[in-house]
Amino acid sequence: MRRHLRIFDFAIANLRRRPAKSLVVVLVYSILVAAIASLMMYVNAFRRESRFLLAESPEIIVQSLRGGRHDLIPIARADVIRAIRGVGTVTPRVWGYYFDPPTGATLTLWGTDSLPEESLAFEEGDVPNDSFVDGCAVGSGLADARFLGVGDRFPIKGFDGSLFAPRVVGIFRSSSSLLTNDLVVLQTAHLRRIFAINPGLATDLAVEVHNSNEVANIAAKIKEKWPDARAITRSQILSTYDAAFDWRGGLWAAFMASCVAAFAILVWEKGTGLSAEEYRNIGLLKATGWKTREVMELKLLEGAIVSLFSFLTGLILAQLHLIWFDGIVFGRVIKGWSVLYPSFEIIPNLDASTLLFCGSLSVVPYVTANLVPSWRASITDPDVALRS
């Protein structure tokens, strides 16, 4: 054990004798690991956020299609769907998108008869249901962008050009800001007037199913009853979110391919051979009685020290980037096109797949590249190595 500790101490001394080279390698190495790890953890954080916000969503959402586009659906179909065995409640929903010129954002307007206080945490406003009759509640992201407070008017232009200005009775933040950052909650009757939606029509129907194993069968029965119907299950929505985040993360992954290529060039240069000084140092060690196995252990420890230090530094930088800076490098690409980007607490999760991917991409190649030329030099005659 004492011999191994002395070799370890000698490896650290070798790295300290070349501080500039060691720092450059550690810097490039750490930035590469930090970029890859933070991207993977950022995408995984959004996946967890999307799963969290969809955990209480309806098992099936029924829409009507016309010309391949989403159209209003007759509320009378809800009674037919309720008659299907295994179906629980069927709730007609009225909602739509509204472009807000002052912010340049596309808002989501949601109609309801009473505010869902159990799912919306109100930061401001008492929000009694009687004051909600002629008022509205807005998400905190929109309130910050429009400088809205409780009691202010929020003007909305209706379908026919008329102006409707409900008074803000509450500012809320839900457990997932991805869902409510740009949300405006209004009375259903007011929303019908704004979008010119007839009382017999709804935007879609939310269907609850008693047995989750029957969701696919019930969705198929709904589509059989109406050729223009589209039944979207919760699992399909989750798959769409995952595909969207994978695609957006892939954009940055393609950009970072250049960084990976630069690191590969560094590893390749390391693996093609040692410098003259390193070659002579190995010859000197062999001349003073070091065995080939001990020389290989020394170079293995040097590579392992640089790799592990850089790897851990990169992981720390990745977490600082996500926690302190809110993932500013990847944020706008991963979050999407919205003007009111949602802000939520990112909890970095270093799972096994992230550690394995970053380690296999960085640690293994560098340590291997450090051993191959060292082995070639260690089996060379010391006299030849010293004269090189």
mmCIF file of C-alpha atoms in Angstrom:
data_model
loop_
_atom_site.group_PDB
_atom_site.id
_atom_site.type_symbol
_atom_site.label_atom_id
_atom_site.label_comp_id
_atom_site.label_asym_id
_atom_site.label_seq_id
_atom_site.Cartn_x
_atom_site.Cartn_y
_atom_site.Cartn_z
ATOM 1 C CA MET A 1 0.000 0.000 0.000
ATOM 2 C CA ARG A 2 2.884 2.353 0.795
ATOM 3 C CA ARG A 3 4.304 1.764 -2.676
ATOM 4 C CA HIS A 4 0.981 2.602 -4.336
ATOM 5 C CA LEU A 5 0.620 5.765 -2.245
ATOM 6 C CA ARG A 6 4.113 6.890 -3.283
ATOM 7 C CA ILE A 7 3.275 6.303 -6.946
ATOM 8 C CA PHE A 8 0.095 8.315 -6.427
ATOM 9 C CA ASP A 9 2.089 11.133 -4.825
ATOM 10 C CA PHE A 10 4.574 11.028 -7.714
ATOM 11 C CA ALA A 11 1.706 11.254 -10.220
ATOM 12 C CA ILE A 12 0.415 14.424 -8.545
ATOM 13 C CA ALA A 13 3.941 15.852 -8.581
ATOM 14 C CA ASN A 14 4.208 15.132 -12.323
ATOM 15 C CA LEU A 15 0.986 17.019 -12.998
ATOM 16 C CA ARG A 16 2.137 19.961 -10.871
ATOM 17 C CA ARG A 17 5.363 20.193 -12.857
ATOM 18 C CA ARG A 18 3.285 20.936 -15.967
ATOM 19 C CA PRO A 19 0.656 23.333 -14.546
ATOM 20 C CA ALA A 20 -0.191 25.113 -17.805
ATOM 21 C CA LYS A 21 -0.801 21.922 -19.764
ATOM 22 C CA SER A 22 -2.745 20.314 -16.923
ATOM 23 C CA LEU A 23 -4.968 23.385 -16.456
ATOM 24 C CA VAL A 24 -5.771 23.602 -20.174
ATOM 25 C CA VAL A 25 -6.757 19.938 -20.287
ATOM 26 C CA VAL A 26 -8.848 20.281 -17.107
ATOM 27 C CA LEU A 27 -10.549 23.434 -18.436
ATOM 28 C CA VAL A 28 -11.523 21.925 -21.796
ATOM 29 C CA TYR A 29 -12.467 18.648 -20.151
ATOM 30 C CA SER A 30 -14.666 20.310 -17.485
ATOM 31 C CA ILE A 31 -16.493 22.577 -19.946
ATOM 32 C CA LEU A 32 -17.314 19.590 -22.161
ATOM 33 C CA VAL A 33 -18.666 17.541 -19.253
ATOM 34 C CA ALA A 34 -20.591 20.552 -17.882
ATOM 35 C CA ALA A 35 -22.233 21.254 -21.245
ATOM 36 C CA ILE A 36 -23.315 17.660 -21.831
ATOM 37 C CA ALA A 37 -24.442 17.027 -18.246
ATOM 38 C CA SER A 38 -26.386 20.292 -17.921
ATOM 39 C CA LEU A 39 -28.169 19.696 -21.238
ATOM 40 C CA MET A 40 -29.209 16.185 -20.221
ATOM 41 C CA MET A 41 -30.344 17.295 -16.757
ATOM 42 C CA TYR A 42 -32.206 20.299 -18.192
ATOM 43 C CA VAL A 43 -34.157 18.156 -20.642
ATOM 44 C CA ASN A 44 -34.877 15.601 -17.899
ATOM 45 C CA ALA A 45 -36.112 18.407 -15.614
ATOM 46 C CA PHE A 46 -38.604 19.521 -18.253
ATOM 47 C CA ARG A 47 -39.734 15.946 -18.736
ATOM 48 C CA ARG A 48 -40.405 15.637 -15.009
ATOM 49 C CA GLU A 49 -42.243 18.978 -15.073
ATOM 50 C CA SER A 50 -44.433 17.903 -17.989
ATOM 51 C CA ARG A 51 -45.257 14.580 -16.320
ATOM 52 C CA PHE A 52 -46.115 16.422 -13.128
ATOM 53 C CA LEU A 53 -48.515 18.840 -14.804
ATOM 54 C CA LEU A 54 -50.170 16.030 -16.814
ATOM 55 C CA ALA A 55 -50.552 13.704 -13.833
ATOM 56 C CA GLU A 56 -54.069 15.031 -13.116
ATOM 57 C CA SER A 57 -55.066 15.634 -16.734
ATOM 58 C CA PRO A 58 -58.063 13.765 -18.227
ATOM 59 C CA GLU A 59 -57.425 10.238 -19.450
ATOM 60 C CA ILE A 60 -58.990 11.122 -22.820
ATOM 61 C CA ILE A 61 -59.543 14.447 -24.566
ATOM 62 C CA VAL A 62 -62.110 14.299 -27.380
ATOM 63 C CA GLN A 63 -61.852 16.860 -30.175
ATOM 64 C CA SER A 64 -63.604 17.387 -33.465
ATOM 65 C CA LEU A 65 -61.667 17.738 -36.707
ATOM 66 C CA ARG A 66 -62.693 19.562 -39.848
ATOM 67 C CA GLY A 67 -60.354 19.792 -42.790
ATOM 68 C CA GLY A 68 -57.634 18.255 -40.670
ATOM 69 C CA ARG A 69 -57.862 21.125 -38.158
ATOM 70 C CA HIS A 70 -59.179 21.308 -34.608
ATOM 71 C CA ASP A 71 -62.853 22.417 -34.648
ATOM 72 C CA LEU A 72 -65.545 23.006 -32.016
ATOM 73 C CA ILE A 73 -67.367 19.903 -30.828
ATOM 74 C CA PRO A 74 -71.100 19.563 -30.008
ATOM 75 C CA ILE A 75 -71.732 19.273 -26.270
ATOM 76 C CA ALA A 76 -74.514 16.735 -26.994
ATOM 77 C CA ARG A 77 -71.842 14.138 -27.690
ATOM 78 C CA ALA A 78 -70.966 14.147 -23.987
ATOM 79 C CA ASP A 79 -74.173 12.252 -23.159
ATOM 80 C CA VAL A 80 -73.347 9.574 -25.733
ATOM 81 C CA ILE A 81 -69.825 9.170 -24.362
ATOM 82 C CA ARG A 82 -71.106 8.872 -20.778
ATOM 83 C CA ALA A 83 -73.217 5.883 -21.891
ATOM 84 C CA ILE A 84 -70.063 3.925 -22.808
ATOM 85 C CA ARG A 85 -69.263 1.351 -20.167
ATOM 86 C CA GLY A 86 -66.254 2.333 -18.064
ATOM 87 C CA VAL A 87 -66.574 6.067 -18.633
ATOM 88 C CA GLY A 88 -66.887 8.352 -15.621
ATOM 89 C CA THR A 89 -67.527 12.057 -15.927
ATOM 90 C CA VAL A 90 -67.432 13.868 -19.264
ATOM 91 C CA THR A 91 -66.778 17.610 -18.962
ATOM 92 C CA PRO A 92 -67.185 20.059 -21.858
ATOM 93 C CA ARG A 93 -64.328 22.559 -21.814
ATOM 94 C CA VAL A 94 -64.192 26.018 -23.357
ATOM 95 C CA TRP A 95 -60.776 27.549 -23.956
ATOM 96 C CA GLY A 96 -58.751 29.176 -26.709
ATOM 97 C CA TYR A 97 -55.679 31.173 -27.635
ATOM 98 C CA TYR A 98 -55.464 34.957 -27.641
ATOM 99 C CA PHE A 99 -52.651 37.115 -28.988
ATOM 100 C CA ASP A 100 -51.735 39.901 -26.585
ATOM 101 C CA PRO A 101 -50.213 42.817 -28.567
ATOM 102 C CA PRO A 102 -48.485 44.616 -25.624
ATOM 103 C CA THR A 103 -46.401 41.566 -24.724
ATOM 104 C CA GLY A 104 -46.371 39.864 -28.135
ATOM 105 C CA ALA A 105 -47.336 36.644 -26.355
ATOM 106 C CA THR A 106 -50.013 34.114 -27.196
ATOM 107 C CA LEU A 107 -52.104 33.623 -24.061
ATOM 108 C CA THR A 108 -54.370 30.751 -23.115
ATOM 109 C CA LEU A 109 -57.891 31.827 -22.089
ATOM 110 C CA TRP A 110 -59.716 29.254 -19.985
ATOM 111 C CA GLY A 111 -63.429 29.258 -19.192
ATOM 112 C CA THR A 112 -64.824 28.018 -15.886
ATOM 113 C CA ASP A 113 -67.812 28.707 -13.663
ATOM 114 C CA SER A 114 -65.784 28.729 -10.430
ATOM 115 C CA LEU A 115 -62.088 29.151 -9.766
ATOM 116 C CA PRO A 116 -60.246 25.878 -9.035
ATOM 117 C CA GLU A 117 -58.597 27.114 -5.855
ATOM 118 C CA GLU A 118 -57.360 23.621 -4.981
ATOM 119 C CA SER A 119 -55.028 23.546 -8.021
ATOM 120 C CA LEU A 120 -54.152 27.263 -8.241
ATOM 121 C CA ALA A 121 -52.114 28.883 -5.479
ATOM 122 C CA PHE A 122 -53.163 32.534 -5.392
ATOM 123 C CA GLU A 123 -50.331 34.921 -4.567
ATOM 124 C CA GLU A 124 -52.578 37.983 -4.530
ATOM 125 C CA GLY A 125 -56.305 38.456 -4.144
ATOM 126 C CA ASP A 126 -58.961 36.973 -1.919
ATOM 127 C CA VAL A 127 -60.676 35.478 -4.963
ATOM 128 C CA PRO A 128 -64.218 34.921 -3.701
ATOM 129 C CA ASN A 129 -66.390 33.302 -6.348
ATOM 130 C CA ASP A 130 -68.897 36.149 -6.364
ATOM 131 C CA SER A 131 -66.185 38.634 -7.423
ATOM 132 C CA PHE A 132 -65.142 36.233 -10.175
ATOM 133 C CA VAL A 133 -68.454 36.710 -11.982
ATOM 134 C CA ASP A 134 -67.249 39.760 -13.888
ATOM 135 C CA GLY A 135 -63.529 39.373 -13.249
ATOM 136 C CA CYS A 136 -60.610 37.236 -14.253
ATOM 137 C CA ALA A 137 -57.581 35.579 -12.703
ATOM 138 C CA VAL A 138 -54.184 35.687 -14.411
ATOM 139 C CA GLY A 139 -50.957 33.753 -14.115
ATOM 140 C CA SER A 140 -47.979 35.330 -12.383
ATOM 141 C CA GLY A 141 -45.929 35.378 -15.595
ATOM 142 C CA LEU A 142 -48.542 37.469 -17.403
ATOM 143 C CA ALA A 143 -49.037 39.705 -14.364
ATOM 144 C CA ASP A 144 -45.303 40.469 -14.267
ATOM 145 C CA ALA A 145 -45.134 41.119 -18.019
ATOM 146 C CA ARG A 146 -48.193 43.421 -18.033
ATOM 147 C CA PHE A 147 -47.546 44.940 -14.573
ATOM 148 C CA LEU A 148 -50.976 43.807 -13.451
ATOM 149 C CA GLY A 149 -52.202 43.878 -9.898
ATOM 150 C CA VAL A 150 -55.425 42.940 -8.160
ATOM 151 C CA GLY A 151 -58.117 45.414 -9.186
ATOM 152 C CA ASP A 152 -56.534 46.371 -12.517
ATOM 153 C CA ARG A 153 -58.389 45.991 -15.792
ATOM 154 C CA PHE A 154 -57.153 43.498 -18.373
ATOM 155 C CA PRO A 155 -58.517 44.489 -21.819
ATOM 156 C CA ILE A 156 -59.343 41.695 -24.261
ATOM 157 C CA LYS A 157 -60.564 42.270 -27.807
ATOM 158 C CA GLY A 158 -63.453 40.008 -28.723
ATOM 159 C CA PHE A 159 -64.159 38.095 -31.908
ATOM 160 C CA ASP A 160 -66.219 40.960 -33.344
ATOM 161 C CA GLY A 161 -63.749 43.660 -32.338
ATOM 162 C CA SER A 162 -65.587 44.704 -29.190
ATOM 163 C CA LEU A 163 -63.505 45.378 -26.084
ATOM 164 C CA PHE A 164 -64.015 43.387 -22.905
ATOM 165 C CA ALA A 165 -62.020 44.536 -19.857
ATOM 166 C CA PRO A 166 -62.564 42.280 -16.824
ATOM 167 C CA ARG A 167 -61.073 43.293 -13.511
ATOM 168 C CA VAL A 168 -58.207 41.157 -12.156
ATOM 169 C CA VAL A 169 -59.435 39.490 -8.974
ATOM 170 C CA GLY A 170 -56.490 37.188 -8.397
ATOM 171 C CA ILE A 171 -52.925 36.349 -9.476
ATOM 172 C CA PHE A 172 -52.057 32.695 -9.196
ATOM 173 C CA ARG A 173 -49.205 30.289 -9.573
ATOM 174 C CA SER A 174 -49.887 26.588 -9.910
ATOM 175 C CA SER A 175 -47.622 23.686 -8.995
ATOM 176 C CA SER A 176 -46.397 23.737 -12.599
ATOM 177 C CA SER A 177 -45.637 27.097 -14.220
ATOM 178 C CA LEU A 178 -45.411 25.389 -17.600
ATOM 179 C CA LEU A 179 -49.197 25.186 -17.435
ATOM 180 C CA THR A 180 -50.237 28.521 -15.920
ATOM 181 C CA ASN A 181 -47.546 31.084 -16.670
ATOM 182 C CA ASP A 182 -49.555 32.587 -19.560
ATOM 183 C CA LEU A 183 -53.041 31.491 -18.437
ATOM 184 C CA VAL A 184 -56.097 33.735 -18.008
ATOM 185 C CA VAL A 185 -59.154 32.254 -16.266
ATOM 186 C CA LEU A 186 -62.559 33.757 -17.111
ATOM 187 C CA GLN A 187 -66.196 32.917 -16.680
ATOM 188 C CA THR A 188 -67.317 30.480 -19.363
ATOM 189 C CA ALA A 189 -70.087 32.818 -20.515
ATOM 190 C CA HIS A 190 -67.623 35.678 -21.028
ATOM 191 C CA LEU A 191 -65.221 33.449 -22.905
ATOM 192 C CA ARG A 192 -68.013 32.280 -25.207
ATOM 193 C CA ARG A 193 -68.767 35.905 -25.973
ATOM 194 C CA ILE A 194 -65.107 36.731 -26.664
ATOM 195 C CA PHE A 195 -64.597 33.779 -29.038
ATOM 196 C CA ALA A 196 -68.180 33.735 -30.376
ATOM 197 C CA ILE A 197 -68.747 30.127 -29.301
ATOM 198 C CA ASN A 198 -72.379 28.982 -29.306
ATOM 199 C CA PRO A 199 -73.775 27.512 -26.054
ATOM 200 C CA GLY A 200 -74.184 24.105 -27.701
ATOM 201 C CA LEU A 201 -70.512 23.860 -28.637
ATOM 202 C CA ALA A 202 -67.294 23.362 -26.685
ATOM 203 C CA THR A 203 -63.591 23.389 -27.456
ATOM 204 C CA ASP A 204 -63.214 19.747 -26.403
ATOM 205 C CA LEU A 205 -64.550 17.110 -24.017
ATOM 206 C CA ALA A 206 -62.544 15.837 -21.042
ATOM 207 C CA VAL A 207 -63.304 12.165 -20.401
ATOM 208 C CA GLU A 208 -62.466 10.329 -17.191
ATOM 209 C CA VAL A 209 -62.119 6.533 -17.282
ATOM 210 C CA HIS A 210 -62.605 4.305 -14.243
ATOM 211 C CA ASN A 211 -60.098 1.656 -15.325
ATOM 212 C CA SER A 212 -56.848 2.957 -16.822
ATOM 213 C CA ASN A 213 -56.414 -0.308 -18.724
ATOM 214 C CA GLU A 214 -59.552 0.477 -20.747
ATOM 215 C CA VAL A 215 -58.436 3.901 -21.987
ATOM 216 C CA ALA A 216 -57.318 2.654 -25.405
ATOM 217 C CA ASN A 217 -60.529 0.633 -25.923
ATOM 218 C CA ILE A 218 -62.795 3.541 -24.968
ATOM 219 C CA ALA A 219 -60.833 5.916 -27.212
ATOM 220 C CA ALA A 220 -61.320 3.484 -30.102
ATOM 221 C CA LYS A 221 -65.077 3.291 -29.429
ATOM 222 C CA ILE A 222 -65.341 7.092 -29.437
ATOM 223 C CA LYS A 223 -63.588 7.316 -32.801
ATOM 224 C CA GLU A 224 -65.889 4.630 -34.207
ATOM 225 C CA LYS A 225 -68.999 6.631 -33.283
ATOM 226 C CA TRP A 226 -67.934 9.860 -35.027
ATOM 227 C CA PRO A 227 -65.636 9.881 -38.060
ATOM 228 C CA ASP A 228 -64.560 13.465 -37.327
ATOM 229 C CA ALA A 229 -63.635 12.732 -33.701
ATOM 230 C CA ARG A 230 -60.086 12.636 -32.389
ATOM 231 C CA ALA A 231 -59.528 10.963 -29.020
ATOM 232 C CA ILE A 232 -56.201 11.912 -27.450
ATOM 233 C CA THR A 233 -55.040 9.849 -24.493
ATOM 234 C CA ARG A 234 -52.804 11.052 -21.675
ATOM 235 C CA SER A 235 -50.021 8.694 -22.735
ATOM 236 C CA GLN A 236 -50.059 10.177 -26.242
ATOM 237 C CA ILE A 237 -49.687 13.686 -24.833
ATOM 238 C CA LEU A 238 -46.751 12.566 -22.689
ATOM 239 C CA SER A 239 -45.112 10.980 -25.716
ATOM 240 C CA THR A 240 -45.550 14.227 -27.642
ATOM 241 C CA TYR A 241 -43.913 16.221 -24.855
ATOM 242 C CA ASP A 242 -40.998 13.780 -24.706
ATOM 243 C CA ALA A 243 -40.533 13.956 -28.470
ATOM 244 C CA ALA A 244 -40.595 17.765 -28.398
ATOM 245 C CA PHE A 245 -37.983 17.991 -25.647
ATOM 246 C CA ASP A 246 -35.817 15.359 -27.343
ATOM 247 C CA TRP A 247 -35.934 17.342 -30.581
ATOM 248 C CA ARG A 248 -35.086 20.625 -28.892
ATOM 249 C CA GLY A 249 -32.309 19.002 -26.881
ATOM 250 C CA GLY A 250 -31.005 17.472 -30.094
ATOM 251 C CA LEU A 251 -30.489 20.958 -31.537
ATOM 252 C CA TRP A 252 -28.040 21.786 -28.790
ATOM 253 C CA ALA A 253 -26.539 18.304 -28.949
ATOM 254 C CA ALA A 254 -25.757 18.880 -32.629
ATOM 255 C CA PHE A 255 -24.131 22.193 -31.736
ATOM 256 C CA MET A 256 -22.043 20.552 -29.024
ATOM 257 C CA ALA A 257 -20.852 17.930 -31.470
ATOM 258 C CA SER A 258 -18.135 20.411 -32.428
ATOM 259 C CA CYS A 259 -17.007 20.489 -28.796
ATOM 260 C CA VAL A 260 -16.947 16.709 -28.704
ATOM 261 C CA ALA A 261 -14.942 16.698 -31.933
ATOM 262 C CA ALA A 262 -12.422 19.128 -30.426
ATOM 263 C CA PHE A 263 -12.053 16.902 -27.392
ATOM 264 C CA ALA A 264 -11.672 13.865 -29.648
ATOM 265 C CA ILE A 265 -8.823 15.636 -31.466
ATOM 266 C CA LEU A 266 -7.201 16.305 -28.099
ATOM 267 C CA VAL A 267 -7.535 12.659 -27.119
ATOM 268 C CA TRP A 268 -6.255 11.511 -30.509
ATOM 269 C CA GLU A 269 -3.196 13.779 -30.198
ATOM 270 C CA LYS A 270 -2.577 12.337 -26.756
ATOM 271 C CA GLY A 271 -2.898 8.805 -28.028
ATOM 272 C CA THR A 272 -0.538 9.168 -31.014
ATOM 273 C CA GLY A 273 2.500 9.574 -28.819
ATOM 274 C CA LEU A 274 4.232 11.315 -25.932
ATOM 275 C CA SER A 275 6.244 14.478 -26.047
ATOM 276 C CA ALA A 276 10.034 14.223 -26.001
ATOM 277 C CA GLU A 277 10.113 15.350 -22.363
ATOM 278 C CA GLU A 278 7.583 12.727 -21.261
ATOM 279 C CA TYR A 279 9.416 10.076 -23.275
ATOM 280 C CA ARG A 280 12.707 10.910 -21.529
ATOM 281 C CA ASN A 281 11.036 10.943 -18.125
ATOM 282 C CA ILE A 282 9.766 7.397 -18.654
ATOM 283 C CA GLY A 283 13.247 6.342 -19.798
ATOM 284 C CA LEU A 284 14.700 7.897 -16.656
ATOM 285 C CA LEU A 285 12.219 6.037 -14.479
ATOM 286 C CA LYS A 286 13.093 2.753 -16.193
ATOM 287 C CA ALA A 287 16.805 3.475 -15.762
ATOM 288 C CA THR A 288 16.368 4.055 -12.020
ATOM 289 C CA GLY A 289 14.664 0.711 -11.514
ATOM 290 C CA TRP A 290 10.983 1.296 -12.225
ATOM 291 C CA LYS A 291 9.183 -1.687 -13.687
ATOM 292 C CA THR A 292 6.862 -1.487 -16.677
ATOM 293 C CA ARG A 293 3.903 -2.262 -14.443
ATOM 294 C CA GLU A 294 4.786 0.624 -12.123
ATOM 295 C CA VAL A 295 5.202 3.037 -15.030
ATOM 296 C CA MET A 296 1.799 2.009 -16.346
ATOM 297 C CA GLU A 297 0.288 2.475 -12.879
ATOM 298 C CA LEU A 298 1.800 5.963 -12.731
ATOM 299 C CA LYS A 299 0.328 6.998 -16.088
ATOM 300 C CA LEU A 300 -2.996 5.415 -15.207
ATOM 301 C CA LEU A 301 -3.131 7.459 -12.010
ATOM 302 C CA GLU A 302 -2.199 10.649 -13.880
ATOM 303 C CA GLY A 303 -4.982 10.122 -16.384
ATOM 304 C CA ALA A 304 -7.442 9.106 -13.665
ATOM 305 C CA ILE A 305 -6.656 12.168 -11.547
ATOM 306 C CA VAL A 306 -7.167 14.561 -14.464
ATOM 307 C CA SER A 307 -10.295 12.738 -15.623
ATOM 308 C CA LEU A 308 -11.993 12.443 -12.254
ATOM 309 C CA PHE A 309 -11.142 16.010 -11.226
ATOM 310 C CA SER A 310 -12.415 17.374 -14.529
ATOM 311 C CA PHE A 311 -15.469 15.109 -14.449
ATOM 312 C CA LEU A 312 -16.489 16.211 -10.956
ATOM 313 C CA THR A 313 -15.755 19.860 -11.759
ATOM 314 C CA GLY A 314 -17.900 19.594 -14.882
ATOM 315 C CA LEU A 315 -20.802 18.101 -12.918
ATOM 316 C CA ILE A 316 -20.563 20.887 -10.327
ATOM 317 C CA LEU A 317 -20.511 23.536 -13.063
ATOM 318 C CA ALA A 318 -23.544 21.886 -14.695
ATOM 319 C CA GLN A 319 -25.536 22.060 -11.471
ATOM 320 C CA LEU A 320 -24.502 25.674 -10.842
ATOM 321 C CA HIS A 321 -25.592 26.524 -14.389
ATOM 322 C CA LEU A 322 -29.030 25.038 -13.761
ATOM 323 C CA ILE A 323 -29.594 26.222 -10.179
ATOM 324 C CA TRP A 324 -28.032 29.690 -10.092
ATOM 325 C CA PHE A 325 -28.435 30.709 -13.730
ATOM 326 C CA ASP A 326 -31.694 28.853 -14.524
ATOM 327 C CA GLY A 327 -30.096 27.030 -17.468
ATOM 328 C CA ILE A 328 -29.630 30.268 -19.383
ATOM 329 C CA VAL A 329 -27.530 28.648 -22.116
ATOM 330 C CA PHE A 330 -30.217 26.154 -23.161
ATOM 331 C CA GLY A 331 -33.346 27.851 -21.800
ATOM 332 C CA ARG A 332 -34.805 29.560 -24.840
ATOM 333 C CA VAL A 333 -34.337 26.539 -27.081
ATOM 334 C CA ILE A 334 -35.690 23.934 -24.668
ATOM 335 C CA LYS A 335 -38.628 26.021 -23.409
ATOM 336 C CA GLY A 336 -39.842 26.717 -26.930
ATOM 337 C CA TRP A 337 -41.318 29.640 -28.801
ATOM 338 C CA SER A 338 -43.367 31.304 -26.075
ATOM 339 C CA VAL A 339 -42.673 34.939 -25.235
ATOM 340 C CA LEU A 340 -43.641 34.433 -21.588
ATOM 341 C CA TYR A 341 -41.075 31.760 -20.810
ATOM 342 C CA PRO A 342 -42.084 29.827 -17.712
ATOM 343 C CA SER A 343 -39.779 30.067 -14.744
ATOM 344 C CA PHE A 344 -39.620 27.149 -12.356
ATOM 345 C CA GLU A 345 -37.126 25.705 -9.956
ATOM 346 C CA ILE A 346 -34.869 23.281 -11.799
ATOM 347 C CA ILE A 347 -33.861 20.332 -9.639
ATOM 348 C CA PRO A 348 -30.812 18.681 -11.232
ATOM 349 C CA ASN A 349 -31.088 14.923 -11.068
ATOM 350 C CA LEU A 350 -27.832 13.070 -11.646
ATOM 351 C CA ASP A 351 -29.243 9.726 -12.682
ATOM 352 C CA ALA A 352 -27.200 6.729 -13.733
ATOM 353 C CA SER A 353 -27.738 7.309 -17.448
ATOM 354 C CA THR A 354 -26.301 10.858 -17.265
ATOM 355 C CA LEU A 355 -23.250 9.740 -15.302
ATOM 356 C CA LEU A 356 -22.661 6.748 -17.566
ATOM 357 C CA PHE A 357 -23.022 8.767 -20.776
ATOM 358 C CA CYS A 358 -20.732 11.600 -19.648
ATOM 359 C CA GLY A 359 -18.207 9.170 -18.227
ATOM 360 C CA SER A 360 -18.076 6.974 -21.322
ATOM 361 C CA LEU A 361 -17.716 10.034 -23.549
ATOM 362 C CA SER A 362 -14.913 11.656 -21.586
ATOM 363 C CA VAL A 363 -13.244 9.607 -18.837
ATOM 364 C CA VAL A 364 -12.744 6.316 -20.660
ATOM 365 C CA PRO A 365 -11.247 7.753 -23.889
ATOM 366 C CA TYR A 366 -8.803 10.042 -22.064
ATOM 367 C CA VAL A 367 -7.535 7.400 -19.653
ATOM 368 C CA THR A 368 -7.140 4.895 -22.497
ATOM 369 C CA ALA A 369 -5.312 7.446 -24.639
ATOM 370 C CA ASN A 370 -2.951 8.099 -21.745
ATOM 371 C CA LEU A 371 -2.026 4.431 -21.369
ATOM 372 C CA VAL A 372 -1.261 3.373 -24.949
ATOM 373 C CA PRO A 373 1.742 5.657 -25.643
ATOM 374 C CA SER A 374 3.019 5.188 -22.096
ATOM 375 C CA TRP A 375 3.121 1.429 -22.592
ATOM 376 C CA ARG A 376 5.068 1.850 -25.832
ATOM 377 C CA ALA A 377 7.625 4.052 -24.085
ATOM 378 C CA SER A 378 7.902 1.792 -21.039
ATOM 379 C CA ILE A 379 8.873 -1.276 -23.083
ATOM 380 C CA THR A 380 11.551 0.708 -24.944
ATOM 381 C CA ASP A 381 15.177 0.353 -23.825
ATOM 382 C CA PRO A 382 15.940 3.131 -21.281
ATOM 383 C CA ASP A 383 19.086 4.134 -23.123
ATOM 384 C CA VAL A 384 17.093 4.693 -26.350
ATOM 385 C CA ALA A 385 14.430 6.654 -24.463
ATOM 386 C CA LEU A 386 16.984 8.916 -22.762
ATOM 387 C CA ARG A 387 18.676 9.728 -26.086
ATOM 388 C CA SER A 388 15.407 10.512 -27.878
#
